[in-house]
């Protein structure tokens, strides 16, 4: 048992994690004829809590409860894996990434997210505004405008050979490259890194 | 009646709410699938901001391997389901809604990409990050819900 815990506590390689994530596609299809997608849950929350008579949020969200339950499961899964099988060592990323991030003032690899950015102390500062408020807003606005996220488009859409999803995925990557290589450094300097 | 028709017309992509036909029975199984899925996210460090930085800096194959192999497994499974006409547990034919192309996939996709590199998370990992104890990500999630709402509010005024 101890050995099992030790084995399962190691970070999993991509060729284990990727296929497991891919299996979610047929599992959801066969279990309940559901198309894999996560960002829709944000729309269902809006429809449930603040529909405000907006046509986009006027639909029977009760029929989409499975999607809300699924993301609650994802949250619980994060808790279970972190609490019971978490990797005790620091996270190891490529040396070149470590160098690039050190230049931006990010050097703490003790957790999966850099505590220099993702902590409550930063909430009411420019750092919090940039990474939590603006970052979150872009994710929510962008995924809904695109009609899906990495799960709905990149994985479910491309798996089912739908070219609009490939277009969406290409533009996800273009946005990410632009932010990482061009905008991130000046923005981080602006908020005090 | 009028309202319903309006909703149909304004609904830009079927994939946004693809499962209208199903009833909300047997939700527990989705909770379990979600838990397993969220655990994989954490165990493979996919929820890590560092991994997303590595990916966008093209300094590691890791995330490309994860997403690429997930697509291959999804693609092969869907082909098998179609070839052997495998039915769902309830005996229904598997239905995958078609995604229509529109400008949103370009503009919205680009906007999401900007946010993905900042937060280090797409919507799935956001939930797993909160579960992993990063409670401050609740703020990011609320902001993402706000972003979704603002899109919904102005969707008819945006190029689509």
mmCIF file of C-alpha atoms in Angstrom:
data_model
loop_
_atom_site.group_PDB
_atom_site.id
_atom_site.type_symbol
_atom_site.label_atom_id
_atom_site.label_comp_id
_atom_site.label_asym_id
_atom_site.label_seq_id
_atom_site.Cartn_x
_atom_site.Cartn_y
_atom_site.Cartn_z
ATOM 1 C CA UNK A 1 0.000 0.000 0.000
ATOM 2 C CA UNK A 2 2.769 2.393 0.936
ATOM 3 C CA UNK A 3 4.532 1.639 -2.323
ATOM 4 C CA UNK A 4 1.313 2.264 -4.198
ATOM 5 C CA UNK A 5 0.874 5.638 -2.498
ATOM 6 C CA UNK A 6 4.467 6.506 -3.300
ATOM 7 C CA UNK A 7 4.015 5.496 -6.939
ATOM 8 C CA UNK A 8 0.742 7.368 -7.368
ATOM 9 C CA UNK A 9 2.243 10.464 -5.701
ATOM 10 C CA UNK A 10 4.769 10.955 -8.507
ATOM 11 C CA UNK A 11 3.809 13.423 -11.227
ATOM 12 C CA UNK A 12 2.299 11.475 -14.125
ATOM 13 C CA UNK A 13 3.958 11.608 -17.556
ATOM 14 C CA UNK A 14 2.091 13.062 -20.539
ATOM 15 C CA UNK A 15 1.545 9.668 -22.164
ATOM 16 C CA UNK A 16 -0.464 8.570 -19.120
ATOM 17 C CA UNK A 17 -2.356 11.813 -18.468
ATOM 18 C CA UNK A 18 -3.191 12.662 -22.100
ATOM 19 C CA UNK A 19 -4.866 9.339 -22.979
ATOM 20 C CA UNK A 20 -6.797 9.392 -19.672
ATOM 21 C CA UNK A 21 -8.116 12.854 -20.532
ATOM 22 C CA UNK A 22 -8.919 11.671 -24.070
ATOM 23 C CA UNK A 23 -10.926 8.772 -22.624
ATOM 24 C CA UNK A 24 -13.318 11.307 -21.094
ATOM 25 C CA UNK A 25 -14.652 11.850 -24.632
ATOM 26 C CA UNK A 26 -16.031 8.311 -25.226
ATOM 27 C CA UNK A 27 -16.969 7.867 -21.552
ATOM 28 C CA UNK A 28 -19.248 10.921 -21.573
ATOM 29 C CA UNK A 29 -20.673 9.972 -24.976
ATOM 30 C CA UNK A 30 -21.472 6.411 -23.936
ATOM 31 C CA UNK A 31 -22.613 7.130 -20.399
ATOM 32 C CA UNK A 32 -25.143 9.790 -21.341
ATOM 33 C CA UNK A 33 -24.656 11.057 -24.918
ATOM 34 C CA UNK A 34 -22.851 14.130 -23.563
ATOM 35 C CA UNK A 35 -20.288 16.131 -25.498
ATOM 36 C CA UNK A 36 -17.180 16.849 -23.465
ATOM 37 C CA UNK A 37 -16.930 20.535 -22.636
ATOM 38 C CA UNK A 38 -16.235 22.580 -19.550
ATOM 39 C CA UNK A 39 -16.640 26.269 -20.332
ATOM 40 C CA UNK A 40 -20.398 25.766 -20.926
ATOM 41 C CA UNK A 41 -20.692 25.321 -17.167
ATOM 42 C CA UNK A 42 -19.937 29.036 -16.763
ATOM 43 C CA UNK A 43 -22.860 29.835 -19.041
ATOM 44 C CA UNK A 44 -25.136 27.530 -17.052
ATOM 45 C CA UNK A 45 -24.134 29.325 -13.835
ATOM 46 C CA UNK A 46 -25.138 32.631 -15.456
ATOM 47 C CA UNK A 47 -28.425 31.143 -16.675
ATOM 48 C CA UNK A 48 -29.079 29.747 -13.199
ATOM 49 C CA UNK A 49 -28.113 32.788 -11.105
ATOM 50 C CA UNK A 50 -28.222 35.994 -13.169
ATOM 51 C CA UNK A 51 -30.190 35.406 -16.406
ATOM 52 C CA UNK A 52 -31.359 39.076 -16.294
ATOM 53 C CA UNK A 53 -33.794 38.415 -19.134
ATOM 54 C CA UNK A 54 -30.911 38.062 -21.600
ATOM 55 C CA UNK A 55 -31.900 35.721 -24.448
ATOM 56 C CA UNK A 56 -28.461 34.029 -24.365
ATOM 57 C CA UNK A 57 -29.219 32.819 -20.826
ATOM 58 C CA UNK A 58 -32.857 31.890 -21.347
ATOM 59 C CA UNK A 59 -32.852 28.143 -21.749
ATOM 60 C CA UNK A 60 -33.613 25.179 -19.579
ATOM 61 C CA UNK A 61 -30.382 25.023 -17.586
ATOM 62 C CA UNK A 62 -31.807 22.249 -15.421
ATOM 63 C CA UNK A 63 -31.200 19.897 -18.347
ATOM 64 C CA UNK A 64 -27.536 20.886 -18.222
ATOM 65 C CA UNK A 65 -27.085 20.113 -14.541
ATOM 66 C CA UNK A 66 -24.788 17.203 -15.459
ATOM 67 C CA UNK A 67 -22.221 19.768 -16.637
ATOM 68 C CA UNK A 68 -22.334 21.658 -13.314
ATOM 69 C CA UNK A 69 -22.064 18.386 -11.389
ATOM 70 C CA UNK A 70 -19.116 17.399 -13.600
ATOM 71 C CA UNK A 71 -17.148 20.579 -12.813
ATOM 72 C CA UNK A 72 -17.939 20.227 -9.096
ATOM 73 C CA UNK A 73 -16.388 16.771 -9.503
ATOM 74 C CA UNK A 74 -13.301 18.315 -11.135
ATOM 75 C CA UNK A 75 -12.946 20.605 -8.109
ATOM 76 C CA UNK A 76 -13.307 17.673 -5.696
ATOM 77 C CA UNK A 77 -10.859 15.635 -7.782
ATOM 78 C CA UNK A 78 -8.338 18.441 -7.391
ATOM 79 C CA UNK A 79 -8.869 18.330 -3.643
ATOM 80 C CA UNK A 80 -8.535 14.545 -3.400
ATOM 81 C CA UNK A 81 -5.387 14.359 -5.535
ATOM 82 C CA UNK A 82 -3.715 17.225 -3.678
ATOM 83 C CA UNK A 83 -4.693 16.041 -0.213
ATOM 84 C CA UNK A 84 -3.972 12.335 -0.549
ATOM 85 C CA UNK A 85 -1.588 11.760 -3.473
ATOM 86 C CA UNK A 86 0.270 14.975 -3.874
ATOM 87 C CA UNK A 87 3.860 15.068 -5.000
ATOM 88 C CA UNK A 88 5.993 16.261 -2.053
ATOM 89 C CA UNK A 89 8.798 17.599 -4.278
ATOM 90 C CA UNK A 90 8.982 20.959 -5.971
ATOM 91 C CA UNK A 91 7.685 21.207 -9.506
ATOM 92 C CA UNK A 92 10.393 20.786 -12.134
ATOM 93 C CA UNK A 93 10.027 22.743 -15.362
ATOM 94 C CA UNK A 94 12.484 23.214 -18.204
ATOM 95 C CA UNK A 95 15.631 25.123 -17.239
ATOM 96 C CA UNK A 96 15.042 27.657 -19.983
ATOM 97 C CA UNK A 97 11.575 28.344 -18.542
ATOM 98 C CA UNK A 98 13.075 28.770 -15.078
ATOM 99 C CA UNK A 99 15.530 31.328 -16.470
ATOM 100 C CA UNK A 100 12.806 33.241 -18.326
ATOM 101 C CA UNK A 101 10.528 33.309 -15.295
ATOM 102 C CA UNK A 102 13.355 34.318 -12.942
ATOM 103 C CA UNK A 103 13.839 37.380 -15.139
ATOM 104 C CA UNK A 104 10.184 38.197 -14.437
ATOM 105 C CA UNK A 105 10.670 37.710 -10.691
ATOM 106 C CA UNK A 106 9.081 34.242 -10.444
ATOM 107 C CA UNK A 107 11.346 31.813 -8.559
ATOM 108 C CA UNK A 108 9.133 29.900 -6.101
ATOM 109 C CA UNK A 109 8.370 26.380 -7.380
ATOM 110 C CA UNK A 110 7.117 24.968 -4.066
ATOM 111 C CA UNK A 111 3.520 24.794 -5.329
ATOM 112 C CA UNK A 112 1.836 24.127 -8.663
ATOM 113 C CA UNK A 113 1.130 27.848 -9.000
ATOM 114 C CA UNK A 114 3.718 30.548 -8.204
ATOM 115 C CA UNK A 115 2.832 32.013 -4.808
ATOM 116 C CA UNK A 116 4.413 35.309 -5.931
ATOM 117 C CA UNK A 117 1.333 35.765 -8.116
ATOM 118 C CA UNK A 118 -1.461 33.572 -6.790
ATOM 119 C CA UNK A 119 -1.979 34.630 -3.177
ATOM 120 C CA UNK A 120 -4.719 36.527 -1.365
ATOM 121 C CA UNK A 121 -2.297 39.358 -0.457
ATOM 122 C CA UNK A 122 -2.193 40.269 -4.135
ATOM 123 C CA UNK A 123 -5.966 40.498 -4.479
ATOM 124 C CA UNK A 124 -6.372 44.237 -4.078
ATOM 125 C CA UNK A 125 -3.200 45.138 -5.966
ATOM 126 C CA UNK A 126 -2.336 45.566 -9.619
ATOM 127 C CA UNK A 127 -1.072 41.970 -9.602
ATOM 128 C CA UNK A 128 -4.472 40.687 -8.541
ATOM 129 C CA UNK A 129 -6.236 42.913 -11.040
ATOM 130 C CA UNK A 130 -4.081 41.588 -13.881
ATOM 131 C CA UNK A 131 -3.890 37.877 -13.077
ATOM 132 C CA UNK A 132 -7.231 37.214 -11.343
ATOM 133 C CA UNK A 133 -9.703 39.817 -12.539
ATOM 134 C CA UNK A 134 -8.533 40.556 -16.090
ATOM 135 C CA UNK A 135 -7.171 37.046 -16.675
ATOM 136 C CA UNK A 136 -10.392 35.410 -15.503
ATOM 137 C CA UNK A 137 -12.549 37.808 -17.489
ATOM 138 C CA UNK A 138 -10.623 37.089 -20.717
ATOM 139 C CA UNK A 139 -11.002 33.342 -20.131
ATOM 140 C CA UNK A 140 -14.763 33.574 -19.516
ATOM 141 C CA UNK A 141 -15.503 36.079 -22.264
ATOM 142 C CA UNK A 142 -13.193 34.471 -24.812
ATOM 143 C CA UNK A 143 -14.312 30.874 -24.342
ATOM 144 C CA UNK A 144 -17.981 31.773 -24.639
ATOM 145 C CA UNK A 145 -17.356 33.974 -27.684
ATOM 146 C CA UNK A 146 -15.393 31.107 -29.232
ATOM 147 C CA UNK A 147 -18.100 28.625 -28.235
ATOM 148 C CA UNK A 148 -15.760 26.374 -26.277
ATOM 149 C CA UNK A 149 -12.403 25.982 -24.582
ATOM 150 C CA UNK A 150 -9.545 23.517 -24.678
ATOM 151 C CA UNK A 151 -11.901 20.656 -23.814
ATOM 152 C CA UNK A 152 -14.832 21.529 -26.093
ATOM 153 C CA UNK A 153 -12.808 22.666 -29.093
ATOM 154 C CA UNK A 154 -9.222 21.365 -28.900
ATOM 155 C CA UNK A 155 -10.094 17.906 -27.583
ATOM 156 C CA UNK A 156 -13.789 17.184 -28.335
ATOM 157 C CA UNK A 157 -13.974 19.274 -31.518
ATOM 158 C CA UNK A 158 -10.750 18.141 -33.186
ATOM 159 C CA UNK A 159 -11.391 14.524 -32.101
ATOM 160 C CA UNK A 160 -14.672 14.640 -33.985
ATOM 161 C CA UNK A 161 -12.890 16.175 -37.008
ATOM 162 C CA UNK A 162 -14.659 19.547 -36.927
ATOM 163 C CA UNK A 163 -12.500 22.123 -38.657
ATOM 164 C CA UNK A 164 -14.017 25.170 -36.870
ATOM 165 C CA UNK A 165 -12.584 23.715 -33.652
ATOM 166 C CA UNK A 166 -9.138 23.521 -35.229
ATOM 167 C CA UNK A 167 -9.437 27.202 -36.169
ATOM 168 C CA UNK A 168 -10.461 28.041 -32.584
ATOM 169 C CA UNK A 169 -7.532 26.059 -31.179
ATOM 170 C CA UNK A 170 -5.051 27.795 -33.489
ATOM 171 C CA UNK A 171 -6.322 31.162 -32.229
ATOM 172 C CA UNK A 172 -6.134 29.998 -28.588
ATOM 173 C CA UNK A 173 -2.452 29.347 -29.228
ATOM 174 C CA UNK A 174 -1.876 32.649 -31.081
ATOM 175 C CA UNK A 175 -3.407 34.559 -28.147
ATOM 176 C CA UNK A 176 -1.287 32.598 -25.680
ATOM 177 C CA UNK A 177 1.944 33.122 -27.642
ATOM 178 C CA UNK A 178 1.292 36.859 -27.945
ATOM 179 C CA UNK A 179 0.590 37.219 -24.224
ATOM 180 C CA UNK A 180 3.598 35.127 -23.191
ATOM 181 C CA UNK A 181 6.201 36.537 -25.561
ATOM 182 C CA UNK A 182 5.091 40.139 -26.046
ATOM 183 C CA UNK A 183 2.625 41.399 -23.449
ATOM 184 C CA UNK A 184 3.491 39.520 -20.255
ATOM 185 C CA UNK A 185 6.768 41.231 -19.429
ATOM 186 C CA UNK A 186 5.575 44.853 -19.793
ATOM 187 C CA UNK A 187 2.294 44.045 -18.028
ATOM 188 C CA UNK A 188 4.112 42.381 -15.121
ATOM 189 C CA UNK A 189 6.507 45.326 -14.814
ATOM 190 C CA UNK A 190 3.522 47.662 -14.779
ATOM 191 C CA UNK A 191 1.941 45.874 -11.806
ATOM 192 C CA UNK A 192 5.156 45.790 -9.794
ATOM 193 C CA UNK A 193 7.104 42.610 -10.549
ATOM 194 C CA UNK B 1 -43.227 30.551 -27.555
ATOM 195 C CA UNK B 2 -41.874 33.677 -29.150
ATOM 196 C CA UNK B 3 -39.075 33.796 -26.628
ATOM 197 C CA UNK B 4 -38.085 30.204 -27.318
ATOM 198 C CA UNK B 5 -37.799 30.851 -31.018
ATOM 199 C CA UNK B 6 -35.709 33.904 -30.345
ATOM 200 C CA UNK B 7 -33.374 31.870 -28.174
ATOM 201 C CA UNK B 8 -32.915 29.341 -30.923
ATOM 202 C CA UNK B 9 -32.042 32.018 -33.428
ATOM 203 C CA UNK B 10 -29.581 33.736 -31.186
ATOM 204 C CA UNK B 11 -27.864 30.558 -30.053
ATOM 205 C CA UNK B 12 -24.715 30.922 -32.129
ATOM 206 C CA UNK B 13 -23.190 27.496 -31.790
ATOM 207 C CA UNK B 14 -24.880 24.242 -31.005
ATOM 208 C CA UNK B 15 -21.917 23.045 -29.017
ATOM 209 C CA UNK B 16 -22.627 25.641 -26.385
ATOM 210 C CA UNK B 17 -25.508 23.669 -25.003
ATOM 211 C CA UNK B 18 -25.337 20.451 -26.932
ATOM 212 C CA UNK B 19 -27.227 18.204 -24.561
ATOM 213 C CA UNK B 20 -30.638 19.784 -24.339
ATOM 214 C CA UNK B 21 -32.280 16.490 -25.180
ATOM 215 C CA UNK B 22 -31.139 14.662 -22.089
ATOM 216 C CA UNK B 23 -32.845 14.511 -18.721
ATOM 217 C CA UNK B 24 -31.037 15.358 -15.563
ATOM 218 C CA UNK B 25 -31.189 11.865 -14.111
ATOM 219 C CA UNK B 26 -28.301 9.908 -12.681
ATOM 220 C CA UNK B 27 -26.051 12.862 -11.981
ATOM 221 C CA UNK B 28 -23.800 10.950 -9.605
ATOM 222 C CA UNK B 29 -21.909 9.305 -12.461
ATOM 223 C CA UNK B 30 -20.886 12.731 -13.770
ATOM 224 C CA UNK B 31 -19.599 13.644 -10.332
ATOM 225 C CA UNK B 32 -17.417 10.535 -10.316
ATOM 226 C CA UNK B 33 -16.114 11.105 -13.858
ATOM 227 C CA UNK B 34 -15.383 14.712 -12.859
ATOM 228 C CA UNK B 35 -13.459 13.640 -9.754
ATOM 229 C CA UNK B 36 -11.267 11.247 -11.765
ATOM 230 C CA UNK B 37 -10.721 13.887 -14.426
ATOM 231 C CA UNK B 38 -9.803 16.559 -11.861
ATOM 232 C CA UNK B 39 -7.394 14.184 -10.159
ATOM 233 C CA UNK B 40 -5.609 13.551 -13.473
ATOM 234 C CA UNK B 41 -5.316 17.328 -13.955
ATOM 235 C CA UNK B 42 -3.481 17.639 -10.661
ATOM 236 C CA UNK B 43 -1.369 14.504 -10.966
ATOM 237 C CA UNK B 44 -0.065 15.501 -14.386
ATOM 238 C CA UNK B 45 0.487 19.099 -13.204
ATOM 239 C CA UNK B 46 -1.732 20.326 -16.031
ATOM 240 C CA UNK B 47 -3.242 22.851 -13.611
ATOM 241 C CA UNK B 48 0.198 24.373 -13.096
ATOM 242 C CA UNK B 49 0.802 27.911 -14.307
ATOM 243 C CA UNK B 50 4.440 26.864 -14.820
ATOM 244 C CA UNK B 51 3.483 24.104 -17.278
ATOM 245 C CA UNK B 52 1.393 26.517 -19.345
ATOM 246 C CA UNK B 53 4.324 28.953 -19.448
ATOM 247 C CA UNK B 54 6.579 26.105 -20.594
ATOM 248 C CA UNK B 55 4.072 25.275 -23.319
ATOM 249 C CA UNK B 56 3.704 28.813 -24.681
ATOM 250 C CA UNK B 57 7.488 29.302 -24.509
ATOM 251 C CA UNK B 58 7.925 26.091 -26.540
ATOM 252 C CA UNK B 59 10.403 24.867 -23.944
ATOM 253 C CA UNK B 60 8.845 21.508 -23.222
ATOM 254 C CA UNK B 61 6.913 18.899 -25.152
ATOM 255 C CA UNK B 62 4.890 17.977 -22.068
ATOM 256 C CA UNK B 63 1.606 19.892 -22.629
ATOM 257 C CA UNK B 64 1.692 19.225 -26.380
ATOM 258 C CA UNK B 65 2.029 15.548 -25.545
ATOM 259 C CA UNK B 66 -0.915 15.710 -23.142
ATOM 260 C CA UNK B 67 -3.261 17.538 -25.515
ATOM 261 C CA UNK B 68 -2.037 15.645 -28.590
ATOM 262 C CA UNK B 69 -2.447 12.200 -27.073
ATOM 263 C CA UNK B 70 -5.854 13.174 -25.635
ATOM 264 C CA UNK B 71 -6.969 14.136 -29.158
ATOM 265 C CA UNK B 72 -5.647 10.865 -30.618
ATOM 266 C CA UNK B 73 -7.492 8.785 -28.009
ATOM 267 C CA UNK B 74 -10.686 10.848 -28.486
ATOM 268 C CA UNK B 75 -10.442 10.567 -32.274
ATOM 269 C CA UNK B 76 -9.877 6.798 -32.294
ATOM 270 C CA UNK B 77 -12.723 6.282 -29.791
ATOM 271 C CA UNK B 78 -15.171 8.323 -31.841
ATOM 272 C CA UNK B 79 -14.181 6.470 -35.022
ATOM 273 C CA UNK B 80 -14.714 3.130 -33.235
ATOM 274 C CA UNK B 81 -18.091 4.278 -31.885
ATOM 275 C CA UNK B 82 -19.144 5.259 -35.407
ATOM 276 C CA UNK B 83 -17.708 2.208 -37.184
ATOM 277 C CA UNK B 84 -19.311 -0.330 -34.855
ATOM 278 C CA UNK B 85 -22.358 1.859 -34.182
ATOM 279 C CA UNK B 86 -21.807 1.533 -30.446
ATOM 280 C CA UNK B 87 -24.860 2.748 -28.532
ATOM 281 C CA UNK B 88 -24.991 4.681 -25.281
ATOM 282 C CA UNK B 89 -25.827 2.926 -22.018
ATOM 283 C CA UNK B 90 -29.477 3.789 -22.652
ATOM 284 C CA UNK B 91 -29.324 2.336 -26.156
ATOM 285 C CA UNK B 92 -29.347 5.668 -27.973
ATOM 286 C CA UNK B 93 -27.289 6.422 -31.059
ATOM 287 C CA UNK B 94 -24.306 8.598 -30.150
ATOM 288 C CA UNK B 95 -24.948 12.157 -31.232
ATOM 289 C CA UNK B 96 -22.155 14.690 -31.720
ATOM 290 C CA UNK B 97 -23.474 18.168 -32.522
ATOM 291 C CA UNK B 98 -21.854 19.842 -35.491
ATOM 292 C CA UNK B 99 -19.876 23.001 -34.789
ATOM 293 C CA UNK B 100 -20.599 25.755 -37.282
ATOM 294 C CA UNK B 101 -17.812 28.135 -38.198
ATOM 295 C CA UNK B 102 -18.205 31.762 -37.155
ATOM 296 C CA UNK B 103 -15.952 34.728 -36.438
ATOM 297 C CA UNK B 104 -16.185 34.116 -32.700
ATOM 298 C CA UNK B 105 -13.865 31.149 -32.983
ATOM 299 C CA UNK B 106 -11.178 33.531 -34.236
ATOM 300 C CA UNK B 107 -11.825 36.625 -32.083
ATOM 301 C CA UNK B 108 -13.047 34.795 -28.990
ATOM 302 C CA UNK B 109 -10.384 32.133 -29.370
ATOM 303 C CA UNK B 110 -7.687 34.794 -29.476
ATOM 304 C CA UNK B 111 -9.117 36.556 -26.389
ATOM 305 C CA UNK B 112 -9.253 33.275 -24.484
ATOM 306 C CA UNK B 113 -5.633 32.597 -25.463
ATOM 307 C CA UNK B 114 -4.539 35.878 -23.868
ATOM 308 C CA UNK B 115 -6.332 34.906 -20.655
ATOM 309 C CA UNK B 116 -5.029 31.325 -20.749
ATOM 310 C CA UNK B 117 -1.413 32.545 -20.674
ATOM 311 C CA UNK B 118 -2.163 34.939 -17.780
ATOM 312 C CA UNK B 119 -4.157 32.614 -15.523
ATOM 313 C CA UNK B 120 -2.266 29.491 -16.585
ATOM 314 C CA UNK B 121 -5.625 27.783 -16.756
ATOM 315 C CA UNK B 122 -8.458 27.008 -19.076
ATOM 316 C CA UNK B 123 -11.848 26.611 -17.393
ATOM 317 C CA UNK B 124 -11.335 22.952 -16.341
ATOM 318 C CA UNK B 125 -8.077 23.534 -14.487
ATOM 319 C CA UNK B 126 -9.608 26.621 -12.792
ATOM 320 C CA UNK B 127 -11.938 24.311 -10.871
ATOM 321 C CA UNK B 128 -9.139 21.863 -10.064
ATOM 322 C CA UNK B 129 -6.874 24.726 -8.874
ATOM 323 C CA UNK B 130 -9.547 25.801 -6.391
ATOM 324 C CA UNK B 131 -9.906 22.205 -5.190
ATOM 325 C CA UNK B 132 -6.134 21.997 -4.805
ATOM 326 C CA UNK B 133 -6.290 24.707 -2.175
ATOM 327 C CA UNK B 134 -5.662 27.848 -4.228
ATOM 328 C CA UNK B 135 -8.741 29.542 -2.816
ATOM 329 C CA UNK B 136 -7.828 32.874 -4.411
ATOM 330 C CA UNK B 137 -8.655 31.312 -7.801
ATOM 331 C CA UNK B 138 -12.301 31.675 -6.720
ATOM 332 C CA UNK B 139 -11.839 35.320 -7.695
ATOM 333 C CA UNK B 140 -10.573 34.265 -11.147
ATOM 334 C CA UNK B 141 -13.568 31.938 -11.511
ATOM 335 C CA UNK B 142 -16.034 34.677 -10.539
ATOM 336 C CA UNK B 143 -14.379 36.968 -13.048
ATOM 337 C CA UNK B 144 -14.632 34.258 -15.719
ATOM 338 C CA UNK B 145 -18.354 33.902 -14.944
ATOM 339 C CA UNK B 146 -18.644 37.689 -15.238
ATOM 340 C CA UNK B 147 -16.850 37.529 -18.601
ATOM 341 C CA UNK B 148 -19.278 34.876 -19.804
ATOM 342 C CA UNK B 149 -22.198 37.030 -18.659
ATOM 343 C CA UNK B 150 -20.868 40.106 -20.425
ATOM 344 C CA UNK B 151 -20.475 38.079 -23.630
ATOM 345 C CA UNK B 152 -24.059 36.870 -23.277
ATOM 346 C CA UNK B 153 -25.289 40.409 -22.655
ATOM 347 C CA UNK B 154 -23.624 41.805 -25.779
ATOM 348 C CA UNK B 155 -23.488 38.731 -28.015
ATOM 349 C CA UNK B 156 -25.984 40.199 -30.481
ATOM 350 C CA UNK B 157 -23.830 43.325 -30.900
ATOM 351 C CA UNK B 158 -20.529 41.521 -31.506
ATOM 352 C CA UNK B 159 -19.359 40.314 -34.920
ATOM 353 C CA UNK B 160 -20.425 36.711 -35.214
#
